[in-house]
Short mmCIF file of C-alpha atoms and ligand atoms in Angstrom, two decimals:
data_model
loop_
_atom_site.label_atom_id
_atom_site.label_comp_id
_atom_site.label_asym_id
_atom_site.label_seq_id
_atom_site.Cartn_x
_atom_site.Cartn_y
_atom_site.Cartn_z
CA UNK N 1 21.60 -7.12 -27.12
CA UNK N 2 21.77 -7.23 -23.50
CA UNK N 3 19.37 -9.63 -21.63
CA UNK N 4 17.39 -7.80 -18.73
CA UNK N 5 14.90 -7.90 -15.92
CA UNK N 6 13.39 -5.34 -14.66
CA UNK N 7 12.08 -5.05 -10.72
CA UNK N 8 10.05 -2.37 -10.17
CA UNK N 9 7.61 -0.29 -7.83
CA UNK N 10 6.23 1.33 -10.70
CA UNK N 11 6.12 5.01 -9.69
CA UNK N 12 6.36 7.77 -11.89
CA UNK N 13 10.41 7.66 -12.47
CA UNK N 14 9.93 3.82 -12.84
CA UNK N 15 7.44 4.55 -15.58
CA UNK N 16 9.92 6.70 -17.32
CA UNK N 17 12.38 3.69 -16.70
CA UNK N 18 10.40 0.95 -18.66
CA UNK N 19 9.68 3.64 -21.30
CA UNK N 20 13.87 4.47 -21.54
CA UNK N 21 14.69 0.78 -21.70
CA UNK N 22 12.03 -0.08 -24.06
CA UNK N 23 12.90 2.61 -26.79
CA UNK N 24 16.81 1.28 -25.95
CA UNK N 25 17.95 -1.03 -28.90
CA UNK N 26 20.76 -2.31 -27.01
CA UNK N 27 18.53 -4.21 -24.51
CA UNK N 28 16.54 -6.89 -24.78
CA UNK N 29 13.75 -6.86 -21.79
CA UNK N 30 13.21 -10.59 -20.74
CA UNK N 31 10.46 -9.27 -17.93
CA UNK N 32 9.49 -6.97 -15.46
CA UNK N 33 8.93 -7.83 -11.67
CA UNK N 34 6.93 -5.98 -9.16
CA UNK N 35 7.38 -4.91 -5.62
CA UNK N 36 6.24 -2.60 -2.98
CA UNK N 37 7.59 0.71 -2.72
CA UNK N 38 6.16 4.01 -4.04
CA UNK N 39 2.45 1.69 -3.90
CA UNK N 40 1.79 -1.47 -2.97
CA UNK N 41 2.59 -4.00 -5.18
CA UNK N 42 -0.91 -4.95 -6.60
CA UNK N 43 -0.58 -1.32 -7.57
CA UNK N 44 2.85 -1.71 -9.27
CA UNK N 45 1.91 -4.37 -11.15
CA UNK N 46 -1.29 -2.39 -12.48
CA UNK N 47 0.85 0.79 -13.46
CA UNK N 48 3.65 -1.56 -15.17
CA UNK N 49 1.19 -3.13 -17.52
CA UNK N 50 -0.61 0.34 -17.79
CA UNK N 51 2.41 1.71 -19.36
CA UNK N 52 3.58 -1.63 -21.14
CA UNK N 53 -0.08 -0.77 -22.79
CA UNK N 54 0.28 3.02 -23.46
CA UNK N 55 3.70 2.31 -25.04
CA UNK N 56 2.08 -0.31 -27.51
CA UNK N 57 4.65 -3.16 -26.07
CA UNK N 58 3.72 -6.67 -24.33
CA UNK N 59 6.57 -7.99 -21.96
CA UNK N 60 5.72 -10.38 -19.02
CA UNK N 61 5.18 -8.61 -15.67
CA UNK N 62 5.72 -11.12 -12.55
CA UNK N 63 4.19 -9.81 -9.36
CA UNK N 64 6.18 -10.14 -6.56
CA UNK N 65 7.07 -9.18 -2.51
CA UNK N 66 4.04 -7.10 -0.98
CA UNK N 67 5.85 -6.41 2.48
CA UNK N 68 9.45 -6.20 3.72
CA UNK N 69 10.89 -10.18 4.55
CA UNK N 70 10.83 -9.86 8.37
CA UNK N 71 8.84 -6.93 9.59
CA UNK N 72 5.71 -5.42 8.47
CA UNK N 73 6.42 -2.15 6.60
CA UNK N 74 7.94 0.83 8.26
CA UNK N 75 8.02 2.93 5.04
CA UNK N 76 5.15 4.54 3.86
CA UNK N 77 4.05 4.97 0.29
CA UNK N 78 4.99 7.62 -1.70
CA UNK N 79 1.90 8.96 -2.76
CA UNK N 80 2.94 12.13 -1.58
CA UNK N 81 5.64 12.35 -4.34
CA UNK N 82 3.63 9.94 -6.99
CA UNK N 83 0.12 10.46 -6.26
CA UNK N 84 -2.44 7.96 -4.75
CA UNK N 85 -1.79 5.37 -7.38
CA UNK N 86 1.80 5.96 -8.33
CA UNK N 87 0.88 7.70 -11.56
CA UNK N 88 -0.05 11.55 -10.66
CA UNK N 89 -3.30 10.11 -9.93
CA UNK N 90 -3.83 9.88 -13.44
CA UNK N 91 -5.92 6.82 -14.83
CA UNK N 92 -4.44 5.23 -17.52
CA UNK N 93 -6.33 3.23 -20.69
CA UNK N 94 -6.72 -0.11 -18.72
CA UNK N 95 -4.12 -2.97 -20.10
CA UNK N 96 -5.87 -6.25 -21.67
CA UNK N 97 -2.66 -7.37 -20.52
CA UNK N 98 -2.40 -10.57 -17.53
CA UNK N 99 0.57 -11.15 -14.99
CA UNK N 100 2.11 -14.15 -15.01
CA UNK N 101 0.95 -16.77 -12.36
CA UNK N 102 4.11 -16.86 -10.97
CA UNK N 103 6.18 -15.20 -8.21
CA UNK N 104 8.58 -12.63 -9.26
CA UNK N 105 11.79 -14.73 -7.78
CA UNK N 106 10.60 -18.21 -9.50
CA UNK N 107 10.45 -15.80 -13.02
CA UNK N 108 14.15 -14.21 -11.99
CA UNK N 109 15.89 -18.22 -11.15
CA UNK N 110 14.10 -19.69 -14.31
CA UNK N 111 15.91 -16.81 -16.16
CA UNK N 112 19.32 -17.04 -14.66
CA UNK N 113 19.00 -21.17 -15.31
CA UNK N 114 18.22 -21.09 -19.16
CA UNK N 115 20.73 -17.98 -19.17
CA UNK N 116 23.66 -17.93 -17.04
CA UNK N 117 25.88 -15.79 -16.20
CA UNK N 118 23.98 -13.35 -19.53
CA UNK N 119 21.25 -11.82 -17.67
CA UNK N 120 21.50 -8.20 -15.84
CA UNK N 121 18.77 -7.52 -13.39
CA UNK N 122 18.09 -3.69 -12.95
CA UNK N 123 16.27 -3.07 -9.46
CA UNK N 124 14.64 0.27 -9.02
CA UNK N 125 12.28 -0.63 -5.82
CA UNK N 126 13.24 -2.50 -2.83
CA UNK N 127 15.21 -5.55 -2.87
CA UNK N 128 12.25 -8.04 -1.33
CA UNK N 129 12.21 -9.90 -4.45
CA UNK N 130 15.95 -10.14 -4.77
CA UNK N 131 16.72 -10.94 -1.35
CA UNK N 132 14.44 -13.68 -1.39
CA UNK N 133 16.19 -15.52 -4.45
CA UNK N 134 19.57 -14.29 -2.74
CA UNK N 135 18.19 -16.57 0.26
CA UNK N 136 16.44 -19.38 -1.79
CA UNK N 137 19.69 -19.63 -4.15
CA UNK N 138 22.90 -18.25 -3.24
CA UNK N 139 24.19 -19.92 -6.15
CA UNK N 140 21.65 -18.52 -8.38
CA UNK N 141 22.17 -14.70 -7.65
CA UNK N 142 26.27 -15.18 -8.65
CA UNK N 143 25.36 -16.25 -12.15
CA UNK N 144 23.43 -12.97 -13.43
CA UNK N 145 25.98 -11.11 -15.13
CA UNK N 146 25.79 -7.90 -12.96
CA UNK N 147 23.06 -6.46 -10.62
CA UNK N 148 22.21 -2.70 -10.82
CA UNK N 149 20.67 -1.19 -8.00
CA UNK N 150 18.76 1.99 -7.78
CA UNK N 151 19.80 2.48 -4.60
CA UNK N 152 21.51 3.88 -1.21
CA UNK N 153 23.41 7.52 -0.55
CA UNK N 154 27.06 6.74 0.15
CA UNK N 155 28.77 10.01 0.70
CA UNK N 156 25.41 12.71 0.45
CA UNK N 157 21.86 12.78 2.51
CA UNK N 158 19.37 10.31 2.21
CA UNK N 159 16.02 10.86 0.72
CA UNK N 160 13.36 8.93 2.69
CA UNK N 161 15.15 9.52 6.36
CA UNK N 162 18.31 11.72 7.23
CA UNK N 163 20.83 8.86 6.14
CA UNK N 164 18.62 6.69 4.17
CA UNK N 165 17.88 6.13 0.57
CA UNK N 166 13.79 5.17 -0.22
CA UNK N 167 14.55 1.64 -1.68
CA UNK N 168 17.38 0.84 0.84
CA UNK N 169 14.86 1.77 3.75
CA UNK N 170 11.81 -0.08 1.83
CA UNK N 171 13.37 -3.42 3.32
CA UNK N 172 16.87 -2.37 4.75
CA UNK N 173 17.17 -6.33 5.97
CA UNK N 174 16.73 -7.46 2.10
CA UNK N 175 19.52 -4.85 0.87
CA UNK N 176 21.69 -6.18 3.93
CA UNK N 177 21.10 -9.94 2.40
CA UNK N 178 21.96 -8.98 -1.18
CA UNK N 179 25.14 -6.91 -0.23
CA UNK N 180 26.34 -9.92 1.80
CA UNK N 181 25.81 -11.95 -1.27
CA UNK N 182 28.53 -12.92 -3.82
CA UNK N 183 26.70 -11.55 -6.74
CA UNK N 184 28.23 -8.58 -9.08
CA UNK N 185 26.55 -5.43 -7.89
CA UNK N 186 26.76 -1.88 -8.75
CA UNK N 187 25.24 0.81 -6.70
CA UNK N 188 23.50 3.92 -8.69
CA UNK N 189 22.88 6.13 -5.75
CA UNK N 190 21.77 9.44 -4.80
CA UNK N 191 25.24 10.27 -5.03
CA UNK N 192 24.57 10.35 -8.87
CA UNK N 193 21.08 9.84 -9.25
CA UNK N 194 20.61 13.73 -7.54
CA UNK N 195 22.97 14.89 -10.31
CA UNK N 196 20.76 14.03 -13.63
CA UNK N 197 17.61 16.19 -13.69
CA UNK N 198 15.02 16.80 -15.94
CA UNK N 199 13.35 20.33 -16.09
CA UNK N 200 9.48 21.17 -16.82
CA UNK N 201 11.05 23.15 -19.76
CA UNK N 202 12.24 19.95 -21.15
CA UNK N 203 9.04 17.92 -20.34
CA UNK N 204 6.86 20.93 -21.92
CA UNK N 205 9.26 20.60 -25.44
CA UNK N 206 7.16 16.76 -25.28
CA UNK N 207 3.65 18.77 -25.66
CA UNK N 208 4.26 19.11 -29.41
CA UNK N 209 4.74 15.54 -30.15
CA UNK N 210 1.27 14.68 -29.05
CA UNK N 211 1.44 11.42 -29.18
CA UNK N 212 -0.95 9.25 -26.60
CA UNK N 213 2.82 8.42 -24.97
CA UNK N 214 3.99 11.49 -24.63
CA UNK N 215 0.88 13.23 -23.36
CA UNK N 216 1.32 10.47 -20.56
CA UNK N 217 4.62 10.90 -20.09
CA UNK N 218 4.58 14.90 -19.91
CA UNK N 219 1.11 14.78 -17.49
CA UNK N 220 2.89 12.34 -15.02
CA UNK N 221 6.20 13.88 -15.29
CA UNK N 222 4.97 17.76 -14.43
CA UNK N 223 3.19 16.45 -11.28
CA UNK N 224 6.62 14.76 -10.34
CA UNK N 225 8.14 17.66 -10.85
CA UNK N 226 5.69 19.83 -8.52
CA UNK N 227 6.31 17.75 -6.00
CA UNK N 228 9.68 18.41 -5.85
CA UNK N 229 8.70 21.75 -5.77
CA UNK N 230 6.20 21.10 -2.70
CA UNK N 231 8.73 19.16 -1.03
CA UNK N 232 11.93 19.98 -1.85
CA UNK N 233 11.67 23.50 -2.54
CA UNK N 234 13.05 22.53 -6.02
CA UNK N 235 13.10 24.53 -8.86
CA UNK N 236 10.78 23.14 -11.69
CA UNK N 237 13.04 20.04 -12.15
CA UNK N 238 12.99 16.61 -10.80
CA UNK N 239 15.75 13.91 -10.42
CA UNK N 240 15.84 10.73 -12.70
CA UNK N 241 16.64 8.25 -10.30
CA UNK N 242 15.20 5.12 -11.96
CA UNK N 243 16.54 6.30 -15.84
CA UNK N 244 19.90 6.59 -14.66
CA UNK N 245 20.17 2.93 -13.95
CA UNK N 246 18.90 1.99 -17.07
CA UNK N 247 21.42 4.14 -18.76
CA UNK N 248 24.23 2.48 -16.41
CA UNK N 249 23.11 -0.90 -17.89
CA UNK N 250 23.22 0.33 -21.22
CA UNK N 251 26.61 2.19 -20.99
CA UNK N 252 28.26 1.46 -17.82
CA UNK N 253 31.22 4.38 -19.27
CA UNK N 254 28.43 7.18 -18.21
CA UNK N 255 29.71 6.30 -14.42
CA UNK N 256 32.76 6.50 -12.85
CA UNK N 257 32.39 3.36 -9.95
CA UNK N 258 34.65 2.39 -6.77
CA UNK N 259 34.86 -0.61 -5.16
CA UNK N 260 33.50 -0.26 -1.65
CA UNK N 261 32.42 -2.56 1.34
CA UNK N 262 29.14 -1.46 2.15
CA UNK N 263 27.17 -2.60 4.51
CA UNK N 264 23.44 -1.53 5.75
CA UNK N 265 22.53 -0.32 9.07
CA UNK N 266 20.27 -2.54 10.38
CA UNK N 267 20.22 -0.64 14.26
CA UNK N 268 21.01 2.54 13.98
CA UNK N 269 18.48 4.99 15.47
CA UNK N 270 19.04 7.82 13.63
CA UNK N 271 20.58 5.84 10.46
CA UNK N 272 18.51 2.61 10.07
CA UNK N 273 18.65 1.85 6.44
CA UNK N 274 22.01 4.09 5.60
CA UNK N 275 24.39 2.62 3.25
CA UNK N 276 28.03 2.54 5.04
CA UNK N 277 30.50 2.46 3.05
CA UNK N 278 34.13 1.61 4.59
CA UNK N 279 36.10 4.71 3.13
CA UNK N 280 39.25 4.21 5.27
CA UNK N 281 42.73 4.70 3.38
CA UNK N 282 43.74 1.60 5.08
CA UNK N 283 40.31 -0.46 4.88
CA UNK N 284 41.24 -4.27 5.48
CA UNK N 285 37.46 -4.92 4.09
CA UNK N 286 37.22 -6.59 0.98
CA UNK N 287 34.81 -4.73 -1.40
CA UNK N 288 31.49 -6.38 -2.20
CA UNK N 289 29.81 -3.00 -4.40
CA UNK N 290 31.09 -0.88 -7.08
CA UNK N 291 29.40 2.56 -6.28
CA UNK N 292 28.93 4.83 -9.01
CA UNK N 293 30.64 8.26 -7.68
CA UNK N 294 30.40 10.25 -10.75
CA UNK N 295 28.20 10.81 -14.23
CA UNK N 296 28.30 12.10 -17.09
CA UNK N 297 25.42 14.27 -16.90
CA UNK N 298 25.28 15.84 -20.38
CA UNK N 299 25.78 12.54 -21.81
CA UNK N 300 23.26 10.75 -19.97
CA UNK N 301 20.71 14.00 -20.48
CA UNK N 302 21.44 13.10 -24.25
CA UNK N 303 20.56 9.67 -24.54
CA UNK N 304 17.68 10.26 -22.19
CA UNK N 305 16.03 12.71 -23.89
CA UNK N 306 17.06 11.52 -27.58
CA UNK N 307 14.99 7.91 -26.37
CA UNK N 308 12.27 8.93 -23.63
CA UNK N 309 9.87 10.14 -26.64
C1 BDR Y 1 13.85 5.71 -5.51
O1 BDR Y 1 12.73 5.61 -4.65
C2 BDR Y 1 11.55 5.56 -5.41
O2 BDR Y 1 10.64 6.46 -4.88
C3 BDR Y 1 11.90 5.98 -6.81
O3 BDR Y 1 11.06 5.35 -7.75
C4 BDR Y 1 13.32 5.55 -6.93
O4 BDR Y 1 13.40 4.19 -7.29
C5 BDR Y 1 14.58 7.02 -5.27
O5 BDR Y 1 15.06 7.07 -3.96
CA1 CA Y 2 11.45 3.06 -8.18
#
């Protein structure tokens, strides 16, 4: 089994992320920190247990990083896309569940000391938490195993701004700290994450289960996908951002990855928060990220699917 944390900004596709790595045998889930993002993080922390509750599962949630590290917050919530409290506005069965009284990046260097160099951290919010341990303990952040980041748009659009990807821009100073780091990261970006979607068809097939879970899963999930409809003019689907880094972690052979240096743009005017990579022929930059640049979407749909309910 593989060890894991979780960081989160629990969010409707994070929800489907815990719920994906919880049914996955192959992982072992250690915790799950919170951080700001699609709500605050008081919020994050509430919907995480919420869900560690309507799946029937108790794992320790650490709360963590309620604002960007130098800069009050220039990203706004995403309640447009995940409703007022990050779960389609739905209330959830409260959890009799406590967070630990502890800050997310003590839980994450306690890991990595009693196991080094076996522990990957999936992060599928911004990267407050992480850049703080990154600054704390440089040491610390080499010995996880690997680092998977929901993150960034290399070579395709952002989502939040023009250039920028929503966690990236979340704290674009914190992703600029981590990349800089020495740690093993790979980057599951739009560039793949826009490629796995999940259709209403799909999410109605879930009504005949009828299982508390799934009735959860399928109310939450159609108001995702409407707003992609509002916003994106999408077509009764949404993306699976979060899931696909969870599958990464589980198979990293659903990817293909390149070695890139990327940097973040920390004064661009129109591209504060994009993801650069260096994609010379003749780059003299030593890669620090291995960006995922292509999936395999019918396998990935497969295990998703065959695990979510
Ligand atoms: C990412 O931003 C958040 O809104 C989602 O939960 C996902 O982690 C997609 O850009
Ligand atoms: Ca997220």
């Amino acid at each position: 089994m593989k060890k894991i944390i979780i960081d989160v900004d629990t969010g409707i596709d994070d929800a489907l992320a815990i719920t994906f790595a919880n049914q996955s045998k192959e992982l072992e889930i250690l915790g799950i920190t919170t951080c700001f993002g699609n709500v605050s993080v008081e919020m994050a922390t509430e919907n995480t247990l919420a869900m560690l509750a309507a799946i029937g599962t108790e794992i320790p949630v650490i709360p963590g990083a309620s604002q960007p590290l130098f800069h009050p917050m220039i990203k706004e919530y995403s309640t447009h896309f995940h409703g007022d409290n990050g779960l389609a506005n739905k209330k959830l069965p409260e959890s009799t569940q406590e967070p630990l009284n502890l800050h997310a990046t003590q839980f994450m260097i306690e890991q990595v000391k009693k196991y080094p160099g076996e522990i990957t951290l999936v992060c599928l919010g911004s990267l407050t938490n992480l850049a703080f341990l990154t600054m704390q303990e440089p040491e610390i952040v080499t010995k996880f195993k690997k680092i998977v980041i929901m993150g960034g748009a290399v070579n395709v659009p952002g989502n939040n701004q023009m250039h920028a990807e929503a966690n990236i821009y979340a704290d674009p100073e914190a992703a600029s700290i981590v990349f800089k780091s020495d740690a093993n990261i790979t980057l599951v970006g739009l560039d793949v994450t826009t490629k796995v979607k999940l259709t209403l068809d799909e999410v109605n097939r879930w009504k005949e289960l009828n299982t508390p879970l799934a009735n959860i899963l399928r109310d939450i999930t159609t108001f995702y996908i409407e707003s992609y409809n509002r916003s994106h003019g999408a077509f009764n689907y949404c993306y699976l951002h979060d899931p696909l880094a969870i599958a990464v972690t589980i198979d990293p052979e659903l990817v293909d990855t390149k070695p890139m240096y990327i940097q973040v743009d920390l004064e661009g005017h129109y591209s504060y928060g994009r993801t650069v990579a260096d994609l010379r022929i003749r780059s003299n930059k030593k890669p620090n990220v291995n960006v995922c640049t292509a999936v395999n979407v019918s396998k990935f749909t497969e295990l998703f699917l065959k695990r979510i309910v």
